[in-house]
Amino acid sequence: KAFFDFWDNLFTIILLNAGFILLAGIPLFLPYWLYPIHGWASIAAFVAGVLLLFVYASAASLMCRDMADYRRPGFPDFIAYLKDGWFSGLAFGVITAVHLVLLLVAFPVYGAMRNFIGLAAMVFIFWFSVLWLLASLYYFPLRARLDRNVPKILRKCFLLLF
């Protein structure tokens, strides 16, 4: 049964994946082309491209929800889902970006301490990051199924993890 449900929506799923591939080109290639013009433009293009990927993932998860509910979503539904899910996707993208920046700053700082406190802080940050990455896998499915409230979704992500 699941195979035939997938088969009915195969073209839509192919288009969703093609959209991800095309949008992934923005943070991968656009900064390289903008770097000779200005370094900050390159960084801005990378951040905007990654945030756009999160907004797209939010709309794609709503499309997949409809497919799982035996409906056949189309392009007008995707536009509606972009309007519906842009805030939650953008919020999750910002939270993930802040987490990454904190990792990029904290690990070198605590690694340079070269003592037990620095090692303990790095271990704590590492395991918190692992837990965050595992819990964040539930974000878009919970957003599609349950609620729009970002703090409530994050709390439910950790509840599902534990």
Tab-separated table of C-alpha atoms in Angstrom:
chain	number	residue	atom	x	y	z
A	1	LYS	CA	0.000	0.000	0.000
A	2	ALA	CA	2.762	2.454	0.888
A	3	PHE	CA	4.511	1.807	-2.434
A	4	PHE	CA	1.406	2.699	-4.416
A	5	ASP	CA	0.797	5.832	-2.347
A	6	PHE	CA	4.360	6.879	-3.091
A	7	TRP	CA	3.893	6.023	-6.742
A	8	ASP	CA	0.792	8.249	-6.972
A	9	ASN	CA	2.828	11.237	-5.780
A	10	LEU	CA	6.105	10.382	-7.476
A	11	PHE	CA	6.184	13.431	-9.770
A	12	THR	CA	5.428	15.787	-6.878
A	13	ILE	CA	8.185	14.205	-4.766
A	14	ILE	CA	10.640	14.484	-7.654
A	15	LEU	CA	9.770	18.179	-8.022
A	16	LEU	CA	10.188	18.765	-4.272
A	17	ASN	CA	13.627	17.141	-4.352
A	18	ALA	CA	14.599	19.089	-7.470
A	19	GLY	CA	13.599	22.264	-5.635
A	20	PHE	CA	15.903	21.321	-2.758
A	21	ILE	CA	18.759	20.690	-5.182
A	22	LEU	CA	18.234	24.015	-6.956
A	23	LEU	CA	17.948	25.950	-3.711
A	24	ALA	CA	21.070	24.257	-2.348
A	25	GLY	CA	22.938	25.940	-5.182
A	26	ILE	CA	22.312	29.353	-3.627
A	27	PRO	CA	24.406	28.860	-0.464
A	28	LEU	CA	26.907	26.656	-2.291
A	29	PHE	CA	27.674	28.628	-5.464
A	30	LEU	CA	26.410	32.204	-5.052
A	31	PRO	CA	28.906	33.115	-2.276
A	32	TYR	CA	31.756	31.914	-4.478
A	33	TRP	CA	30.619	34.232	-7.284
A	34	LEU	CA	30.009	37.180	-4.956
A	35	TYR	CA	33.275	36.940	-3.033
A	36	PRO	CA	35.348	38.885	-5.595
A	37	ILE	CA	32.808	41.714	-5.404
A	38	HIS	CA	32.594	41.928	-1.606
A	39	GLY	CA	33.194	39.497	1.239
A	40	TRP	CA	30.123	40.550	3.214
A	41	ALA	CA	27.890	40.024	0.189
A	42	SER	CA	29.216	36.488	0.013
A	43	ILE	CA	28.386	35.850	3.667
A	44	ALA	CA	24.937	37.424	3.299
A	45	ALA	CA	24.190	35.253	0.269
A	46	PHE	CA	25.217	32.132	2.181
A	47	VAL	CA	23.053	32.966	5.205
A	48	ALA	CA	20.071	33.946	3.039
A	49	GLY	CA	20.395	30.749	1.007
A	50	VAL	CA	20.497	28.532	4.085
A	51	LEU	CA	17.490	30.300	5.623
A	52	LEU	CA	15.643	29.921	2.332
A	53	LEU	CA	16.337	26.186	2.465
A	54	PHE	CA	14.729	26.016	5.912
A	55	VAL	CA	11.643	27.889	4.700
A	56	TYR	CA	11.417	25.548	1.720
A	57	ALA	CA	11.765	22.532	4.016
A	58	SER	CA	8.866	23.813	6.099
A	59	ALA	CA	6.613	24.026	3.039
A	60	ALA	CA	7.833	20.652	1.768
A	61	SER	CA	6.997	19.006	5.085
A	62	LEU	CA	3.454	20.340	4.828
A	63	MET	CA	3.219	18.895	1.321
A	64	CYS	CA	4.440	15.519	2.597
A	65	ARG	CA	1.849	15.670	5.351
A	66	ASP	CA	-0.856	15.951	2.706
A	67	MET	CA	0.620	13.029	0.788
A	68	ALA	CA	0.608	10.918	3.941
A	69	ASP	CA	-3.043	11.887	4.473
A	70	TYR	CA	-3.953	10.475	1.013
A	71	ARG	CA	-4.374	13.885	-0.624
A	72	ARG	CA	-2.738	15.046	-3.836
A	73	PRO	CA	-1.145	18.438	-3.212
A	74	GLY	CA	-0.258	20.629	-6.158
A	75	PHE	CA	1.663	23.817	-6.897
A	76	PRO	CA	-1.050	26.154	-5.526
A	77	ASP	CA	-0.933	24.195	-2.279
A	78	PHE	CA	2.833	24.657	-2.128
A	79	ILE	CA	2.443	28.448	-2.419
A	80	ALA	CA	-0.121	28.362	0.388
A	81	TYR	CA	2.230	26.242	2.484
A	82	LEU	CA	5.071	28.690	1.888
A	83	LYS	CA	2.855	31.460	3.234
A	84	ASP	CA	1.793	29.269	6.150
A	85	GLY	CA	5.172	27.870	7.129
A	86	TRP	CA	7.647	30.654	6.407
A	87	PHE	CA	7.893	31.853	10.009
A	88	SER	CA	8.436	28.452	11.597
A	89	GLY	CA	10.993	27.512	8.944
A	90	LEU	CA	12.812	30.807	9.324
A	91	ALA	CA	12.789	30.545	13.124
A	92	PHE	CA	14.225	27.040	13.000
A	93	GLY	CA	16.870	28.185	10.519
A	94	VAL	CA	17.899	31.051	12.790
A	95	ILE	CA	18.056	28.754	15.824
A	96	THR	CA	20.197	26.273	13.908
A	97	ALA	CA	22.468	29.048	12.603
A	98	VAL	CA	22.946	30.450	16.118
A	99	HIS	CA	23.787	26.953	17.351
A	100	LEU	CA	26.381	26.551	14.606
A	101	VAL	CA	27.947	29.948	15.328
A	102	LEU	CA	28.121	29.129	19.032
A	103	LEU	CA	29.850	25.849	18.200
A	104	LEU	CA	32.341	27.583	15.933
A	105	VAL	CA	33.165	30.083	18.677
A	106	ALA	CA	32.963	27.887	21.788
A	107	PHE	CA	35.044	24.911	20.703
A	108	PRO	CA	38.210	26.902	19.880
A	109	VAL	CA	37.858	29.022	23.024
A	110	TYR	CA	37.436	26.077	25.390
A	111	GLY	CA	39.997	24.023	23.486
A	112	ALA	CA	42.584	26.754	23.959
A	113	MET	CA	42.100	26.670	27.752
A	114	ARG	CA	43.957	23.326	27.943
A	115	ASN	CA	42.641	22.406	31.387
A	116	PHE	CA	39.927	20.269	32.931
A	117	ILE	CA	37.307	23.040	32.888
A	118	GLY	CA	37.819	23.618	29.168
A	119	LEU	CA	37.620	19.893	28.476
A	120	ALA	CA	34.462	19.563	30.582
A	121	ALA	CA	32.872	22.512	28.753
A	122	MET	CA	33.738	20.989	25.371
A	123	VAL	CA	32.244	17.636	26.411
A	124	PHE	CA	29.079	19.357	27.620
A	125	ILE	CA	28.759	21.385	24.419
A	126	PHE	CA	29.401	18.321	22.266
A	127	TRP	CA	26.733	16.179	23.945
A	128	PHE	CA	24.236	19.027	24.030
A	129	SER	CA	24.820	19.462	20.283
A	130	VAL	CA	24.271	15.758	19.681
A	131	LEU	CA	21.003	15.901	21.636
A	132	TRP	CA	19.966	19.047	19.783
A	133	LEU	CA	20.659	17.477	16.395
A	134	LEU	CA	18.686	14.356	17.317
A	135	ALA	CA	15.759	16.362	18.706
A	136	SER	CA	15.724	18.764	15.761
A	137	LEU	CA	14.902	15.892	13.419
A	138	TYR	CA	11.368	16.005	14.803
A	139	TYR	CA	10.865	19.740	14.199
A	140	PHE	CA	9.298	19.731	10.735
A	141	PRO	CA	7.076	16.667	11.276
A	142	LEU	CA	5.785	18.184	14.516
A	143	ARG	CA	5.248	21.507	12.784
A	144	ALA	CA	3.293	19.803	10.026
A	145	ARG	CA	1.138	17.738	12.378
A	146	LEU	CA	0.612	19.592	15.605
A	147	ASP	CA	1.289	23.244	16.110
A	148	ARG	CA	2.710	26.512	14.758
A	149	ASN	CA	4.093	27.777	18.050
A	150	VAL	CA	7.891	27.478	17.793
A	151	PRO	CA	8.691	27.134	21.533
A	152	LYS	CA	5.984	24.486	21.894
A	153	ILE	CA	7.372	22.580	18.894
A	154	LEU	CA	10.898	22.683	20.346
A	155	ARG	CA	9.661	21.429	23.714
A	156	LYS	CA	7.811	18.575	22.013
A	157	CYS	CA	10.941	17.713	20.025
A	158	PHE	CA	12.842	17.069	23.239
A	159	LEU	CA	9.862	15.238	24.763
A	160	LEU	CA	9.809	12.873	21.810
A	161	LEU	CA	13.551	12.358	22.031
A	162	PHE	CA	13.390	11.321	25.667
